[in-house]
Coordinates of C-alpha atoms in Angstrom, one line a residue:
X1 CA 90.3 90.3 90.9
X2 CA 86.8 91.6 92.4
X3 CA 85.7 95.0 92.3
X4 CA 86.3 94.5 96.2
X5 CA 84.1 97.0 98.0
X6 CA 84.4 98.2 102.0
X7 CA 82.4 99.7 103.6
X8 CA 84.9 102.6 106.1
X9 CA 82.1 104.6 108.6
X10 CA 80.3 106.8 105.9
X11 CA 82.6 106.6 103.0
X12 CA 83.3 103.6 100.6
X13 CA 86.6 102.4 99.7
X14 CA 86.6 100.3 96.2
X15 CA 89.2 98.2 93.5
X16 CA 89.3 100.1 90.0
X17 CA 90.9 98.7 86.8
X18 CA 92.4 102.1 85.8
X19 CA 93.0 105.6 86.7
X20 CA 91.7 106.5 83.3
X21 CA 88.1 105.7 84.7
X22 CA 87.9 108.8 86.9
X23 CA 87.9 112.3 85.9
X24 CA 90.8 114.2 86.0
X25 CA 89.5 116.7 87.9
X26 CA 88.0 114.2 90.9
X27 CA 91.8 113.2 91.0
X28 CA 93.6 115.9 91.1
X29 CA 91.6 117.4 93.7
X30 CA 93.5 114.9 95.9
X31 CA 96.6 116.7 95.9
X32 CA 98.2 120.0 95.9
X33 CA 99.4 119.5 92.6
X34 CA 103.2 120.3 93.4
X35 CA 104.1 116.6 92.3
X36 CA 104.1 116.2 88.4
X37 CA 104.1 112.0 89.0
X38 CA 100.7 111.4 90.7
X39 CA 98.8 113.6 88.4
X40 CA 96.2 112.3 86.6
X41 CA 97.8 113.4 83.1
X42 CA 101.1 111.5 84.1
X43 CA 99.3 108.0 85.4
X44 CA 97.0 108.0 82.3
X45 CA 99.9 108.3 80.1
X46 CA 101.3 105.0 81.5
X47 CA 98.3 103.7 80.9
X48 CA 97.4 105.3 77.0
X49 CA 100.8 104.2 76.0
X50 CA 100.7 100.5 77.3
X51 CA 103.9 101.0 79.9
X52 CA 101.6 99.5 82.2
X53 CA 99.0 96.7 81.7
X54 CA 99.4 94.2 78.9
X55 CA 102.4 92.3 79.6
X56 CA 104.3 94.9 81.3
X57 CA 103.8 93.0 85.3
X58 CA 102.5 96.3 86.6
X59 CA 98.6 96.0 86.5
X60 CA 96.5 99.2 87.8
X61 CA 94.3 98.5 90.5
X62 CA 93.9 102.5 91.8
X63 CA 92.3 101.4 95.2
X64 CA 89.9 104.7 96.1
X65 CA 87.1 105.6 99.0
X66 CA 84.4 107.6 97.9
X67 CA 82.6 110.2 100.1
X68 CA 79.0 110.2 101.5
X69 CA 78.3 112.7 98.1
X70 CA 79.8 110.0 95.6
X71 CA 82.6 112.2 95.0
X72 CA 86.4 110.9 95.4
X73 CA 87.8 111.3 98.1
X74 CA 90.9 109.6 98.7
X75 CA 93.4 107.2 96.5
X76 CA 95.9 105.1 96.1
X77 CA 97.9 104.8 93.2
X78 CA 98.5 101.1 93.2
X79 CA 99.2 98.1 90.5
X80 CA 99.8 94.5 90.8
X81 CA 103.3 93.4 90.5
X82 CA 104.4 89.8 89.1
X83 CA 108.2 91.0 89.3
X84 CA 110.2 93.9 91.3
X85 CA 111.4 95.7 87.8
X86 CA 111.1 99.4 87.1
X87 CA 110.9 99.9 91.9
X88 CA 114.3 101.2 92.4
X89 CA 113.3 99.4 96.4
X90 CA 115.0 96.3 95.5
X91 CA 113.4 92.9 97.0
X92 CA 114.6 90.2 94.7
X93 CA 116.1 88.7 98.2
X94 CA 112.9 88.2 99.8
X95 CA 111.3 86.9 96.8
X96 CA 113.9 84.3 96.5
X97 CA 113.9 83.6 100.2
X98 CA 110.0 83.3 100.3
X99 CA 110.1 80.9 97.1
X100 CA 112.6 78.7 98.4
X101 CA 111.0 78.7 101.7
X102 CA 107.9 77.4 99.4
X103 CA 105.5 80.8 99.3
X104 CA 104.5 82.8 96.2
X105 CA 106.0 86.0 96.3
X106 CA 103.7 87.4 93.6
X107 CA 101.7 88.7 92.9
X108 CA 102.5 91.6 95.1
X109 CA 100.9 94.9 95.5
X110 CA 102.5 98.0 94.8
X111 CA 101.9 101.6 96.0
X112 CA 104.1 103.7 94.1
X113 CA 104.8 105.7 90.5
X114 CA 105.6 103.2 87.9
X115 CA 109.3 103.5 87.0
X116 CA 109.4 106.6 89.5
X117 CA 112.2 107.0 92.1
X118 CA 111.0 110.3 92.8
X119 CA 109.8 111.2 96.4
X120 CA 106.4 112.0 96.5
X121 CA 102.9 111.9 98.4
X122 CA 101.4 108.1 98.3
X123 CA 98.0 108.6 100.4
X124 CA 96.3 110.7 97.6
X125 CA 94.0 113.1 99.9
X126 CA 92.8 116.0 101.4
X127 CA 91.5 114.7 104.5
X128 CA 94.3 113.0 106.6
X129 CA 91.6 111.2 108.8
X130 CA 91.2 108.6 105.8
X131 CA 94.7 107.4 105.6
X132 CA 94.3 104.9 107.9
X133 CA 90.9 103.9 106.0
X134 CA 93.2 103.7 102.5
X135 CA 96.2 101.4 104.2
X136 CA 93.1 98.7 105.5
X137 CA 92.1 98.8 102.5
X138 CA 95.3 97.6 100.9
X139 CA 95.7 95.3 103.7
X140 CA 92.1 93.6 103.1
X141 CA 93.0 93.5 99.2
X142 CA 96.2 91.7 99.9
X143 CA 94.5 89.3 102.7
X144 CA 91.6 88.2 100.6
X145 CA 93.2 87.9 97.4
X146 CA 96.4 86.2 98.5
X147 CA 98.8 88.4 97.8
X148 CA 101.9 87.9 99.7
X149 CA 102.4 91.7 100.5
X150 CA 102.3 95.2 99.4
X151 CA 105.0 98.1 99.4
X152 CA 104.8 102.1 99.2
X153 CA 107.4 103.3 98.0
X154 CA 109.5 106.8 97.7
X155 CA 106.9 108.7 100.5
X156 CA 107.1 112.0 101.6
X157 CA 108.3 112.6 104.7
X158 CA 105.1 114.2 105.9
X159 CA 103.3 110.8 105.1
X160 CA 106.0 108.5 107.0
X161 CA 104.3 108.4 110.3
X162 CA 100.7 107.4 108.4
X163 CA 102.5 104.0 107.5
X164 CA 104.6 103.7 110.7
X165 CA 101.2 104.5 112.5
X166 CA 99.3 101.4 111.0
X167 CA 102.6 98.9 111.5
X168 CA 104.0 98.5 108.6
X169 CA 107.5 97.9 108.5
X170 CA 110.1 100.8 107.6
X171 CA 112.8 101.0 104.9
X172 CA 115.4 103.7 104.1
X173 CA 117.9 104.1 101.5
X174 CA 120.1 107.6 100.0
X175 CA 119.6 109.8 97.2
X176 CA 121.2 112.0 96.0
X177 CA 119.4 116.0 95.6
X178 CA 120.7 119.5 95.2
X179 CA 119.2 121.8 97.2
X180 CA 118.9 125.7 96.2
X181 CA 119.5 127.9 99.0
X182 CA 118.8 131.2 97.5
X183 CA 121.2 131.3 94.8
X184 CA 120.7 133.6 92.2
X185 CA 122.9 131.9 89.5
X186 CA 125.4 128.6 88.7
X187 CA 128.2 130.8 89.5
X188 CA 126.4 132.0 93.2
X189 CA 126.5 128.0 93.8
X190 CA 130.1 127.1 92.6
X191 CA 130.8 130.1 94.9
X192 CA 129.8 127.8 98.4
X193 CA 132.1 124.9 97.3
X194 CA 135.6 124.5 98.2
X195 CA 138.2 126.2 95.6
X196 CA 138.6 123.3 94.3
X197 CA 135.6 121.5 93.8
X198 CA 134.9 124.7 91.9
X199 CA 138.0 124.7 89.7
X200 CA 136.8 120.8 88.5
X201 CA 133.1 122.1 88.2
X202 CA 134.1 125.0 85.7
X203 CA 136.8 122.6 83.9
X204 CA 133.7 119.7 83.8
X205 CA 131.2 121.4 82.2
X206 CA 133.9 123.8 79.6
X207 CA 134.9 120.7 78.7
X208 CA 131.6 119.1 77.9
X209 CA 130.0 122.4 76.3
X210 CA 133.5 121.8 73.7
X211 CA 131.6 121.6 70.0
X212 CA 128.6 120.7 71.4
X213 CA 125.2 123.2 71.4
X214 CA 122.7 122.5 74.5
X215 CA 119.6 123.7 74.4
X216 CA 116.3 123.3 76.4
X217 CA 112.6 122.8 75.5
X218 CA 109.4 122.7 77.0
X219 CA 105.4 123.0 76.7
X220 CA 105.0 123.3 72.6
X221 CA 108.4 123.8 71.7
X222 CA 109.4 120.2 72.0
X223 CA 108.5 118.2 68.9
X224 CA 108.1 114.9 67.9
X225 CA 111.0 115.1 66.3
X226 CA 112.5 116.0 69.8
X227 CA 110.9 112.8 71.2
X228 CA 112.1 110.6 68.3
X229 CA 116.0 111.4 69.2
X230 CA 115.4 111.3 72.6
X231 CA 113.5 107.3 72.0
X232 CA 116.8 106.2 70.7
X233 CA 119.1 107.3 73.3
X234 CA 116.6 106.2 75.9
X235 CA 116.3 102.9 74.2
X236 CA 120.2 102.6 74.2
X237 CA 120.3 103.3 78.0
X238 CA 117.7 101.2 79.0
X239 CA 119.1 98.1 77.4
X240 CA 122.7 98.5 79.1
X241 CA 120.8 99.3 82.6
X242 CA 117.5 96.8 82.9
X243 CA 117.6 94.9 80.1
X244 CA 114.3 96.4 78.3
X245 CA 113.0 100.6 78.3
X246 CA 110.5 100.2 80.8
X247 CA 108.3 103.1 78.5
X248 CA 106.8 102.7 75.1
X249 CA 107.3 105.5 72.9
X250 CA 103.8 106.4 72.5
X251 CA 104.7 107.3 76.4
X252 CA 106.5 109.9 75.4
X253 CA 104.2 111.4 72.5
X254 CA 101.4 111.3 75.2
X255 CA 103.1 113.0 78.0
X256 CA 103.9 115.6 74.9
X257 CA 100.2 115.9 74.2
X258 CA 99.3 115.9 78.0
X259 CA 101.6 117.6 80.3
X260 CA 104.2 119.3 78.2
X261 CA 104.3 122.4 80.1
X262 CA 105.3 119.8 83.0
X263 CA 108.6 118.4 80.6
X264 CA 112.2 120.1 80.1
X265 CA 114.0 118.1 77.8
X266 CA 118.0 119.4 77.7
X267 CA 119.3 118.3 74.3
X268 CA 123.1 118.1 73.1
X269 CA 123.7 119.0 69.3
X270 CA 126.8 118.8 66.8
X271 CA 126.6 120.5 63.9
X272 CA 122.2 120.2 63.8
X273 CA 121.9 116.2 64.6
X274 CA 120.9 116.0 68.4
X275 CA 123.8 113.4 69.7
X276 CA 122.5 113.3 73.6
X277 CA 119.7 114.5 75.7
X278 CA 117.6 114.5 79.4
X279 CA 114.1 114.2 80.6
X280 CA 113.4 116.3 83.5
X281 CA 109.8 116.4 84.9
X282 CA 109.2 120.1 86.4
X283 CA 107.2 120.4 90.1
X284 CA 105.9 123.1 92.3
X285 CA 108.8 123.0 94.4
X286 CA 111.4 120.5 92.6
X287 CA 113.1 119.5 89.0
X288 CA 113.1 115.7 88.7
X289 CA 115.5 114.1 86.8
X290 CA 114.2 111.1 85.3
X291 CA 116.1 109.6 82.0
X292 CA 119.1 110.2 79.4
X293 CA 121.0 108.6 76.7
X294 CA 123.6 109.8 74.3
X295 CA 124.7 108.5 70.8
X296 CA 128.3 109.4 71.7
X297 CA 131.2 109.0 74.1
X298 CA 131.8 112.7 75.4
X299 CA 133.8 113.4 78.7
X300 CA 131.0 115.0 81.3
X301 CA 128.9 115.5 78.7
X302 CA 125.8 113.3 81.1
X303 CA 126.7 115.0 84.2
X304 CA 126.6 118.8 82.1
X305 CA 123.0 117.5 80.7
X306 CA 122.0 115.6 83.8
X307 CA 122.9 117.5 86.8
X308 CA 124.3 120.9 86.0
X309 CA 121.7 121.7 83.2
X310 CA 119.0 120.9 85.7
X311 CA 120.7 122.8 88.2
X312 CA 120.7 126.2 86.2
X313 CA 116.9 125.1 85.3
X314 CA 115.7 125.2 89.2
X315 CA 117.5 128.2 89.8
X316 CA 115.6 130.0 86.6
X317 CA 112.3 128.6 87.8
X318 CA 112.8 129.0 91.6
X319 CA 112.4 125.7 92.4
X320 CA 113.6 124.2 95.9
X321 CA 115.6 121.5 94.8
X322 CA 116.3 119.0 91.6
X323 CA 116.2 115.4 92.4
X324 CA 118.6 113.5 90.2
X325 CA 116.9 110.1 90.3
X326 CA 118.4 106.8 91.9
X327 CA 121.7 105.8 93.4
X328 CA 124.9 107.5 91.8
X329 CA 127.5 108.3 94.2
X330 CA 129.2 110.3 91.5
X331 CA 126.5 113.0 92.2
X332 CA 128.4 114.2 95.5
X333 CA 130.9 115.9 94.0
X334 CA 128.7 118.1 92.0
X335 CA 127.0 119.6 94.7
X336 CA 124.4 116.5 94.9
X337 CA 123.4 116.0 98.7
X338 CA 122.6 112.4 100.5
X339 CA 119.4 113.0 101.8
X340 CA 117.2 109.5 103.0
X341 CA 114.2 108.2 101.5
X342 CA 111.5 106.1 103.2
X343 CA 109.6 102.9 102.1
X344 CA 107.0 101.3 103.6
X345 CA 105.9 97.2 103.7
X346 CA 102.7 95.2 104.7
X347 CA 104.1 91.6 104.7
X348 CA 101.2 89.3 105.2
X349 CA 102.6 86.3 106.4
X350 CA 103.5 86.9 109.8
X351 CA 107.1 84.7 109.6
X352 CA 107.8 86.4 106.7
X353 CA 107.4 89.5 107.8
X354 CA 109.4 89.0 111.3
X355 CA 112.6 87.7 108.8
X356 CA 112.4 91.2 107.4
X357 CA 112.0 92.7 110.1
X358 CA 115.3 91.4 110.8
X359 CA 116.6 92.1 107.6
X360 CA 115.7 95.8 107.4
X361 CA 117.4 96.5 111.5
X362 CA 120.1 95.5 110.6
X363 CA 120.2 97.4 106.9
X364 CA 119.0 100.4 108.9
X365 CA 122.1 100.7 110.5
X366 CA 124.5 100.5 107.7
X367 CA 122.4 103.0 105.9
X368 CA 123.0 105.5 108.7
X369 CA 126.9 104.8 108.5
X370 CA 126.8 105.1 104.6
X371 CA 124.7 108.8 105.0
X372 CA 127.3 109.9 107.7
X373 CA 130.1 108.5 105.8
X374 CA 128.8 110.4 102.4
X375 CA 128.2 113.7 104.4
X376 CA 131.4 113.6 105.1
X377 CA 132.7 114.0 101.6
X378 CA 130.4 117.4 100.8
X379 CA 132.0 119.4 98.3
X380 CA 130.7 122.3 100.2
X381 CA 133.4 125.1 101.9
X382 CA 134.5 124.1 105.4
X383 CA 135.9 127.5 106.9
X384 CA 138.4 127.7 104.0
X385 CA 138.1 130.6 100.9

């Protein structure tokens, strides 16, 4: 694919083959640096470690606009996509549609954190004005190169109306985040659920604490050794759930070397071996949960690492919130909230794109239901205690 190159008023918007090939500082400049995900140390690392490129099916193409000085400034983290694995927006339906209708689905254009179900910004900077500059550009490079569409996903809500703005077509779905509303401690939270969802909480996690030490690392505490134990149990879980670990190890080793101050890793020992652990990726204003694994079968022993572990973590660090990662309905009960997320589609083809338009009314709706429905079900007090 061409170094395609546009020419937007007084700035210049341009195709690169890596994120690696710009300074980190020119990057980072683009953001306020609360997201951990599109930081240049993070992106690299995918790319270092060979998650993407290769024969992975996601191929950077960062598309950027440089200002009238040369310098940066505005990005888009995007790759080329041959498949919809490691996008947690699932479109295997309209792939299959489009094929059997007799289009090529893919290559595709993704706008997104490989791997990343986390919420974050996707228009990478700080002048607003060029947003619409950045989603042309995408447009132009899906147009001219015949790429059947391209999709932002996981955007923060103050970037929605950029994408809405420019006509793309809108997607929602639920996750599942706790929110910290000024509690000083685990027991100041158990304190605003109901009696009884606070009875299973403290039975839950005394039960998965049972013979097991946890403790937490981050910046130059964690080891290799660290990263070794936590490769196997996130090689286990990612052949039960996709089939292949999306990351390499060197992945890990680099985010080590990189952004370690970034990583808390909870770990679960018995008797010195490490027997279970979880990644967590610390922001400015939110703990992301992002993998786990375990060697062994221990009741609650995932949602004490997972979500209760990361819950006394943002309280320590004063952080806003901890989001848990994709789907997982389980997560309600422990004080996880259903809060929507927001994906964004440029579907070149215009009968294509009028099927999913459809499609995604009539998911809309059943989304609302499902986020009324799950609301519902809070384990939070309701006038009683």
């Amino acid at each position: 694919m061409s170094d395609d190159r546009a020419s937007q008023g007084s700035f210049t918007a341009r195709l690169l083959g890596s994120v690696g090939e710009l300074p980190a500082g020119e990057w980072d400049a683009l953001t306020d640096g609360t997201n951990p995900f599109v930081s240049h140390a993070f992106l690299t690392a995918m790319e270092q470690s060979r998650s993407v490129g290769a024969r992975s099916g996601w191929t950077p193409v960062p598309i950027v606009i440089d200002g009238p000085d040369g310098r940066l400034a505005a990005a888009l983290p995007a790759y080329l996509k041959d498949h919809s694995q490691g996008e947690y927006v699932f479109d295997h339906a309209w792939a299959d549609a489009w094929h059997r209708a007799g289009g090529a689905y893919y290559p595709k254009l993704q706008i997104a954190v490989p791997f990343t179900p986390a919420t974050g910004p996707r228009l990478l900077t700080p002048h607003p004005e060029l947003a619409p500059a950045l989603l042309r550009a995408a447009e132009t490079l899906c147009r001219e190169n015949g790429l059947s569409s391209a999709h932002a996903t996981f955007i923060e809500p103050e970037q929605v109306s950029a994408f809405e703005d420019a006509g793309w077509l809108m997607r929602e779905d639920i996750q599942f985040h706790w929110e910290n509303r000024g509690y000083a401690s685990f027991d100041d939270f158990l304190e605003a659920l109901s009696s009884r969802k606070r009875k299973d909480l403290r039975k839950e996690r005394a039960k998965a604490q049972e013979g097991v030490e946890i403790r937490s690392f981050t910046g130059a505490a964690i080891e290799e050794a660290h990263w070794d134990a936590f490769w196997d149990f996130y090689q286990d879980t990612g052949a039960r759930k996709w089939g292949r670990p999306y990351l390499t190890r060197e992945a890990f080793s680099v985010l080590g070397e990189t952004m370690a101050d970034k990583v808390l890793l909870v770990m679960a020992f018995i008797e010195g071996e490490a027997v279970a652990g979880a990644l967590n990726f610390i922001g400015g204003e939110a703990l992301y949960g992002r993998y786990w694994g375990a060697r062994i079968d221990k009741p609650f022993l995932h949602f004490e690492l997972c979500y209760y572990q990361a819950i006394d973590a943002a309280i320590a660090l004063g952080l806003a919130r901890v989001e848990a990662g994709a789907q997982g309905g389980h997560k309600l009960a422990r004080g996880y909230e259903p809060v929507r997320t927001v994906s964004a589609h440029y579907i070149v083809h215009e009968g294509l794109r009028a099927a999913i338009a459809d499609y995604l009314e009539q998911e809309r709706a059943g989304i609302a239901l499902d986020q009324m429905s799950l609301g519902a079900h809070s384990p939070f007090r309701k006038g009683e205690d």
